[in-house]
Amino acid sequence: MASGTRCAGKVVVVTGGGRGIGAGIVRAFVDSGAQVVFCDKDEAGGRALEQELSGTAFIACDMTQEGDLQTLISETLSRFGRLDCVVNNAGYHPPAQWPEETSIEGFRELLEVNLLGMYALTKLALPHLRKNRGNIINISSLVGAIGQSRAVPYVATKGAVTAMTKALALDESRYGVRVNCISPGNIWTPLWEELAASTPDPRATILEGTLAQPLGRMGQPAEVGAAAVFLASDATFCTGLELLMTGGAELGYGRKASPGTPVEVSTLLP
Ligand SMILES: NC(=O)c1ccc[n+]([C@@H]2O[C@H](COP(=O)([O-])OP(=O)(O)OC[C@H]3O[C@@H](n4cnc5c(N)ncnc54)[C@H](O)[C@@H]3O)[C@@H](O)[C@H]2O)c1
């Protein structure tokens, strides 16, 4: 049941809404009074959330299939008659890989999911968003700005998402369509848990991920959801913005040389 009215009368599409950050965004928009259409390639998770939350409609959809994206937009319009906001959240982070472990084919597939699917949906949605001076929110990542070890393809896709957000914000400003992105740091989600489970010591990996934030914890999907509702409803003078949601992870110095790096200690002192 909606407890707020900030987005009453608005229709919002959220991709990858079946779990994790996407589910947090779906919940936040429902709480703000919006009608939410969300998609996911995982049908079981999506259907369960749809049952739980009235005011939502789930559509099974793979972001890499343009026909699925066309159905997502056309179903949204036939059921609710308008479109005010698209949250491009669906994405994937592969397990850690050194450059020599990556493949061009794997990189290409990741681009399809993390970047091109987002752009394909955006293109289909824009004519409808322009009618309502709507907005787009892309879920990028802090690592698109600061890099991440053993994640070249992922970092490249997210850097592109942030850059695309700014370029599109410029082009769509003439229609009054705002385009912003949220760059989360470590948010505790099923994906984070799965990635930790793929490491030799999952508990140590989770502890390291927790201590990366000066705030001493990971973020929650609900916190990203709250930021998305803010960008959609209150941030009316923000476009091309990259909103960092990181618990301060990018602040300050830290130990950054990897174990095999030759270390030179300066000997300025006598
Ligand atoms: N969790 C983090 O710490 C973190 C940090 C920065 C950015 N992000 C980004 O946030 C987004 C959500 O991440 P998460 O941690 O919630 O992941 P998650 O895996 O827990 O949830 C992602 C959802 O997207 C769906 N999805 C994936 N590929 C899809 C496709 N091709 N078509 C349709 N649905 C698809 C999955 O089925 C899943 O339900 C991603 O774009 C991710 O890169 C996450």
Short mmCIF file of C-alpha atoms and ligand atoms in Angstrom, two decimals:
data_model
loop_
_atom_site.label_atom_id
_atom_site.label_comp_id
_atom_site.label_asym_id
_atom_site.label_seq_id
_atom_site.Cartn_x
_atom_site.Cartn_y
_atom_site.Cartn_z
CA MET A 1 0.00 0.00 0.00
CA ALA A 2 1.34 3.44 -0.91
CA SER A 3 2.00 5.63 2.09
CA GLY A 4 3.14 8.71 0.14
CA THR A 5 1.88 10.84 -2.73
CA ARG A 6 5.08 12.34 -4.19
CA CYS A 7 4.71 10.26 -7.35
CA ALA A 8 0.91 9.87 -7.35
CA GLY A 9 -0.42 9.60 -10.90
CA LYS A 10 3.03 8.81 -12.32
CA VAL A 11 3.91 5.64 -14.22
CA VAL A 12 7.43 4.30 -13.71
CA VAL A 13 9.26 1.46 -15.48
CA VAL A 14 12.05 -0.28 -13.54
CA THR A 15 14.33 -2.86 -15.18
CA GLY A 16 15.83 -5.76 -13.22
CA GLY A 17 13.24 -5.13 -10.51
CA GLY A 18 12.91 -8.74 -9.35
CA ARG A 19 15.56 -8.53 -6.63
CA GLY A 20 18.40 -6.46 -5.19
CA ILE A 21 18.63 -2.73 -5.92
CA GLY A 22 15.87 -2.95 -8.54
CA ALA A 23 13.42 -4.41 -6.01
CA GLY A 24 14.38 -1.62 -3.58
CA ILE A 25 13.57 0.93 -6.30
CA VAL A 26 10.24 -0.74 -7.10
CA ARG A 27 9.26 -0.65 -3.40
CA ALA A 28 10.27 3.00 -3.02
CA PHE A 29 8.21 4.12 -6.03
CA VAL A 30 5.19 2.10 -4.87
CA ASP A 31 5.52 3.79 -1.45
CA SER A 32 5.57 7.18 -3.20
CA GLY A 33 2.23 6.47 -4.90
CA ALA A 34 3.47 5.61 -8.43
CA GLN A 35 2.17 2.83 -10.64
CA VAL A 36 5.22 0.65 -11.26
CA VAL A 37 5.82 -1.66 -14.19
CA PHE A 38 8.95 -3.70 -13.62
CA CYS A 39 10.73 -6.30 -15.67
CA ASP A 40 13.28 -8.99 -15.03
CA LYS A 41 14.64 -11.98 -16.91
CA ASP A 42 14.03 -14.02 -13.74
CA GLU A 43 10.29 -14.66 -13.85
CA ALA A 44 9.95 -16.34 -10.41
CA GLY A 45 11.38 -13.40 -8.44
CA GLY A 46 9.39 -10.87 -10.44
CA ARG A 47 6.06 -12.67 -10.05
CA ALA A 48 6.58 -13.04 -6.28
CA LEU A 49 7.20 -9.30 -5.87
CA GLU A 50 4.21 -8.45 -8.09
CA GLN A 51 1.99 -10.59 -5.83
CA GLU A 52 3.36 -8.87 -2.73
CA LEU A 53 3.01 -5.26 -3.94
CA SER A 54 -0.28 -3.93 -5.23
CA GLY A 55 0.20 -1.11 -7.73
CA THR A 56 2.81 -3.09 -9.66
CA ALA A 57 2.81 -5.05 -12.91
CA PHE A 58 5.58 -7.49 -13.75
CA ILE A 59 6.65 -8.26 -17.31
CA ALA A 60 9.24 -10.94 -18.03
CA CYS A 61 11.90 -9.37 -20.23
CA ASP A 62 15.51 -9.88 -21.22
CA MET A 63 17.26 -6.53 -21.72
CA THR A 64 19.28 -7.94 -24.60
CA GLN A 65 16.15 -8.76 -26.65
CA GLU A 66 14.75 -5.72 -28.44
CA GLY A 67 11.37 -7.43 -28.96
CA ASP A 68 11.05 -7.87 -25.18
CA LEU A 69 11.77 -4.18 -24.67
CA GLN A 70 9.15 -3.19 -27.24
CA THR A 71 6.61 -5.34 -25.38
CA LEU A 72 7.61 -3.75 -22.06
CA ILE A 73 6.87 -0.25 -23.35
CA SER A 74 3.72 -1.15 -25.31
CA GLU A 75 2.26 -3.12 -22.36
CA THR A 76 3.00 -0.22 -20.01
CA LEU A 77 1.14 2.19 -22.28
CA SER A 78 -1.81 -0.11 -22.91
CA ARG A 79 -2.26 -0.82 -19.18
CA PHE A 80 -1.55 2.63 -17.72
CA GLY A 81 -1.80 5.05 -20.67
CA ARG A 82 1.36 7.06 -19.98
CA LEU A 83 5.03 6.87 -19.03
CA ASP A 84 6.78 9.33 -16.70
CA CYS A 85 10.03 7.71 -15.62
CA VAL A 86 12.35 4.88 -16.67
CA VAL A 87 14.86 3.45 -14.19
CA ASN A 88 17.51 1.49 -16.08
CA ASN A 89 18.80 -0.78 -13.31
CA ALA A 90 19.27 -4.27 -14.78
CA GLY A 91 22.94 -5.18 -14.97
CA TYR A 92 25.53 -7.77 -14.12
CA HIS A 93 29.00 -7.84 -12.54
CA PRO A 94 31.06 -10.91 -13.52
CA PRO A 95 33.33 -12.56 -10.94
CA ALA A 96 36.80 -10.99 -10.63
CA GLN A 97 38.95 -11.54 -13.73
CA TRP A 98 42.45 -10.44 -14.71
CA PRO A 99 42.66 -8.98 -18.23
CA GLU A 100 44.11 -12.25 -19.60
CA GLU A 101 41.08 -14.11 -18.21
CA THR A 102 38.58 -11.89 -20.06
CA SER A 103 37.28 -12.74 -23.52
CA ILE A 104 36.15 -10.38 -26.24
CA GLU A 105 32.92 -12.36 -26.52
CA GLY A 106 32.28 -12.02 -22.77
CA PHE A 107 32.98 -8.28 -22.95
CA ARG A 108 30.57 -7.95 -25.89
CA GLU A 109 27.83 -9.81 -23.98
CA LEU A 110 28.31 -7.59 -20.93
CA LEU A 111 28.03 -4.48 -23.12
CA GLU A 112 24.72 -5.84 -24.44
CA VAL A 113 23.30 -6.20 -20.91
CA ASN A 114 24.83 -3.24 -19.06
CA LEU A 115 24.88 -0.59 -21.79
CA LEU A 116 23.12 -1.36 -25.06
CA GLY A 117 19.95 -2.78 -23.46
CA MET A 118 19.72 0.42 -21.43
CA TYR A 119 20.07 2.57 -24.55
CA ALA A 120 17.62 0.46 -26.57
CA LEU A 121 14.94 0.84 -23.86
CA THR A 122 15.70 4.54 -23.55
CA LYS A 123 15.16 5.07 -27.28
CA LEU A 124 11.80 3.28 -27.15
CA ALA A 125 10.71 5.26 -24.07
CA LEU A 126 11.78 8.77 -25.11
CA PRO A 127 8.81 9.67 -27.34
CA HIS A 128 6.47 8.92 -24.41
CA LEU A 129 8.64 10.60 -21.76
CA ARG A 130 8.81 13.76 -23.88
CA LYS A 131 5.01 14.07 -23.75
CA ASN A 132 5.11 14.39 -19.93
CA ARG A 133 8.51 16.06 -19.45
CA GLY A 134 9.49 12.83 -17.73
CA ASN A 135 12.88 11.59 -16.62
CA ILE A 136 15.38 8.75 -16.87
CA ILE A 137 17.51 7.35 -14.06
CA ASN A 138 20.40 5.07 -15.01
CA ILE A 139 22.04 2.86 -12.39
CA SER A 140 25.75 3.20 -13.04
CA SER A 141 28.51 2.48 -10.48
CA LEU A 142 31.18 4.27 -8.48
CA VAL A 143 33.77 2.08 -10.21
CA GLY A 144 32.92 3.70 -13.56
CA ALA A 145 34.64 6.80 -12.13
CA ILE A 146 37.40 5.34 -9.91
CA GLY A 147 38.09 1.94 -11.54
CA GLN A 148 38.14 -1.47 -9.91
CA SER A 149 40.75 -4.19 -9.94
CA ARG A 150 40.07 -7.32 -12.04
CA ALA A 151 36.94 -5.85 -13.62
CA VAL A 152 37.94 -4.13 -16.88
CA PRO A 153 34.79 -4.99 -18.88
CA TYR A 154 32.41 -4.12 -16.01
CA VAL A 155 34.14 -0.82 -15.27
CA ALA A 156 34.10 0.07 -18.98
CA THR A 157 30.35 -0.56 -19.25
CA LYS A 158 29.59 1.58 -16.19
CA GLY A 159 31.90 4.42 -17.23
CA ALA A 160 29.97 4.41 -20.50
CA VAL A 161 26.63 4.53 -18.65
CA THR A 162 27.71 7.65 -16.75
CA ALA A 163 29.03 9.30 -19.92
CA MET A 164 25.87 8.36 -21.84
CA THR A 165 23.75 9.89 -19.07
CA LYS A 166 25.47 13.26 -19.49
CA ALA A 167 25.31 13.23 -23.30
CA LEU A 168 21.62 12.31 -23.30
CA ALA A 169 20.84 14.92 -20.66
CA LEU A 170 22.15 17.57 -23.07
CA ASP A 171 20.15 16.29 -26.05
CA GLU A 172 16.88 15.76 -24.16
CA SER A 173 16.92 19.09 -22.32
CA ARG A 174 15.10 20.70 -25.25
CA TYR A 175 12.12 18.43 -24.46
CA GLY A 176 12.30 19.01 -20.71
CA VAL A 177 13.31 15.38 -20.15
CA ARG A 178 15.85 15.09 -17.32
CA VAL A 179 18.46 12.30 -17.43
CA ASN A 180 20.44 11.44 -14.29
CA CYS A 181 22.37 8.50 -12.91
CA ILE A 182 23.00 6.98 -9.52
CA SER A 183 26.44 5.49 -8.93
CA PRO A 184 26.24 3.10 -5.99
CA GLY A 185 29.27 1.83 -4.15
CA ASN A 186 28.87 -1.40 -2.16
CA ILE A 187 25.18 -2.21 -1.74
CA TRP A 188 24.27 -5.49 -0.06
CA THR A 189 22.30 -7.45 -2.67
CA PRO A 190 22.02 -11.07 -3.89
CA LEU A 191 24.59 -10.20 -6.58
CA TRP A 192 27.11 -9.01 -3.96
CA GLU A 193 26.47 -12.18 -1.94
CA GLU A 194 26.96 -14.40 -5.00
CA LEU A 195 30.19 -12.63 -5.94
CA ALA A 196 31.50 -13.05 -2.38
CA ALA A 197 30.56 -16.75 -2.49
CA SER A 198 32.74 -17.16 -5.60
CA THR A 199 35.86 -16.02 -3.68
CA PRO A 200 38.11 -18.33 -1.62
CA ASP A 201 37.05 -16.70 1.71
CA PRO A 202 33.54 -15.20 1.41
CA ARG A 203 33.47 -13.89 4.99
CA ALA A 204 36.75 -12.03 4.48
CA THR A 205 35.48 -10.63 1.17
CA ILE A 206 32.30 -9.34 2.82
CA LEU A 207 34.30 -7.79 5.67
CA GLU A 208 36.62 -6.08 3.17
CA GLY A 209 33.59 -4.77 1.25
CA THR A 210 32.09 -3.47 4.50
CA LEU A 211 35.26 -1.72 5.66
CA ALA A 212 35.65 0.03 2.29
CA GLN A 213 33.09 2.59 3.49
CA PRO A 214 34.00 5.24 6.10
CA LEU A 215 30.41 4.71 7.31
CA GLY A 216 31.40 1.14 8.25
CA ARG A 217 28.59 -0.67 6.45
CA MET A 218 27.28 -1.48 3.00
CA GLY A 219 24.28 0.37 1.61
CA GLN A 220 20.78 -1.07 1.37
CA PRO A 221 18.62 -1.32 -1.78
CA ALA A 222 15.99 0.83 -0.02
CA GLU A 223 18.52 3.68 0.20
CA VAL A 224 19.08 3.58 -3.56
CA GLY A 225 15.28 3.46 -3.98
CA ALA A 226 14.91 6.61 -1.89
CA ALA A 227 17.52 8.38 -4.05
CA ALA A 228 15.69 7.33 -7.23
CA VAL A 229 12.38 8.75 -5.95
CA PHE A 230 14.21 11.97 -5.03
CA LEU A 231 15.66 12.29 -8.55
CA ALA A 232 12.30 11.53 -10.15
CA SER A 233 10.13 13.80 -8.01
CA ASP A 234 12.09 16.50 -6.18
CA ALA A 235 15.29 17.05 -8.16
CA THR A 236 13.57 19.15 -10.82
CA PHE A 237 16.69 21.29 -11.50
CA CYS A 238 19.04 18.29 -11.80
CA THR A 239 19.98 16.83 -15.15
CA GLY A 240 23.19 15.07 -16.19
CA LEU A 241 23.86 14.47 -12.51
CA GLU A 242 25.90 11.52 -11.23
CA LEU A 243 24.66 10.94 -7.68
CA LEU A 244 27.25 8.97 -5.71
CA MET A 245 25.70 6.61 -3.15
CA THR A 246 28.81 5.15 -1.65
CA GLY A 247 29.01 5.63 2.11
CA GLY A 248 32.12 7.70 1.32
CA ALA A 249 34.06 4.77 -0.22
CA GLU A 250 35.93 7.05 -2.64
CA LEU A 251 37.22 9.38 0.08
CA GLY A 252 40.75 9.51 1.44
CA TYR A 253 43.87 7.44 0.85
CA GLY A 254 44.10 3.69 1.43
CA ARG A 255 46.37 0.73 0.66
CA LYS A 256 46.06 0.38 -3.09
CA ALA A 257 49.22 -1.35 -4.37
CA SER A 258 48.43 -5.01 -5.13
CA PRO A 259 50.51 -7.78 -3.55
CA GLY A 260 52.86 -8.31 -6.55
CA THR A 261 53.55 -4.61 -7.15
CA PRO A 262 57.22 -3.58 -6.68
CA VAL A 263 57.22 -1.06 -3.83
CA GLU A 264 59.64 1.87 -3.59
CA VAL A 265 59.77 3.52 -0.20
CA SER A 266 61.00 7.12 -0.35
CA THR A 267 64.05 7.79 1.81
CA LEU A 268 63.84 11.52 2.30
CA LEU A 269 64.60 11.24 5.99
CA PRO A 270 68.27 11.03 6.98
N1 LIG B 1 25.24 -4.22 -5.53
C1 LIG B 1 26.18 -3.33 -5.69
O1 LIG B 1 27.07 -3.17 -4.81
C2 LIG B 1 26.21 -2.46 -6.91
C3 LIG B 1 27.14 -1.41 -6.96
C4 LIG B 1 27.17 -0.57 -8.06
C5 LIG B 1 26.28 -0.77 -9.10
N2 LIG B 1 25.39 -1.80 -9.04
C6 LIG B 1 24.47 -1.94 -10.19
O2 LIG B 1 23.15 -2.00 -9.70
C7 LIG B 1 22.35 -2.79 -10.58
C8 LIG B 1 21.63 -3.86 -9.76
O3 LIG B 1 22.61 -4.66 -9.10
P1 LIG B 1 22.22 -5.68 -7.93
O4 LIG B 1 23.39 -5.75 -7.04
O5 LIG B 1 20.88 -5.35 -7.40
O6 LIG B 1 22.16 -7.04 -8.77
P2 LIG B 1 21.21 -8.35 -8.60
O7 LIG B 1 21.82 -9.41 -9.47
O8 LIG B 1 21.01 -8.66 -7.17
O9 LIG B 1 19.84 -7.87 -9.26
C9 LIG B 1 19.85 -7.56 -10.65
C10 LIG B 1 18.53 -7.98 -11.28
O10 LIG B 1 18.63 -7.67 -12.68
C11 LIG B 1 18.18 -8.80 -13.43
N3 LIG B 1 18.83 -8.85 -14.73
C12 LIG B 1 20.16 -9.10 -14.98
N4 LIG B 1 20.36 -9.18 -16.30
C13 LIG B 1 19.16 -8.96 -16.90
C14 LIG B 1 18.72 -8.93 -18.25
N5 LIG B 1 19.55 -9.17 -19.28
N6 LIG B 1 17.42 -8.67 -18.50
C15 LIG B 1 16.55 -8.47 -17.48
N7 LIG B 1 16.90 -8.50 -16.18
C16 LIG B 1 18.19 -8.75 -15.90
C17 LIG B 1 18.54 -10.01 -12.58
O11 LIG B 1 17.73 -11.15 -12.93
C18 LIG B 1 18.28 -9.50 -11.17
O12 LIG B 1 16.96 -9.73 -10.76
C19 LIG B 1 23.30 -3.34 -11.64
O13 LIG B 1 23.25 -2.52 -12.78
C20 LIG B 1 24.65 -3.24 -10.97
O14 LIG B 1 25.70 -3.14 -11.89
C21 LIG B 1 25.34 -2.64 -7.99
#
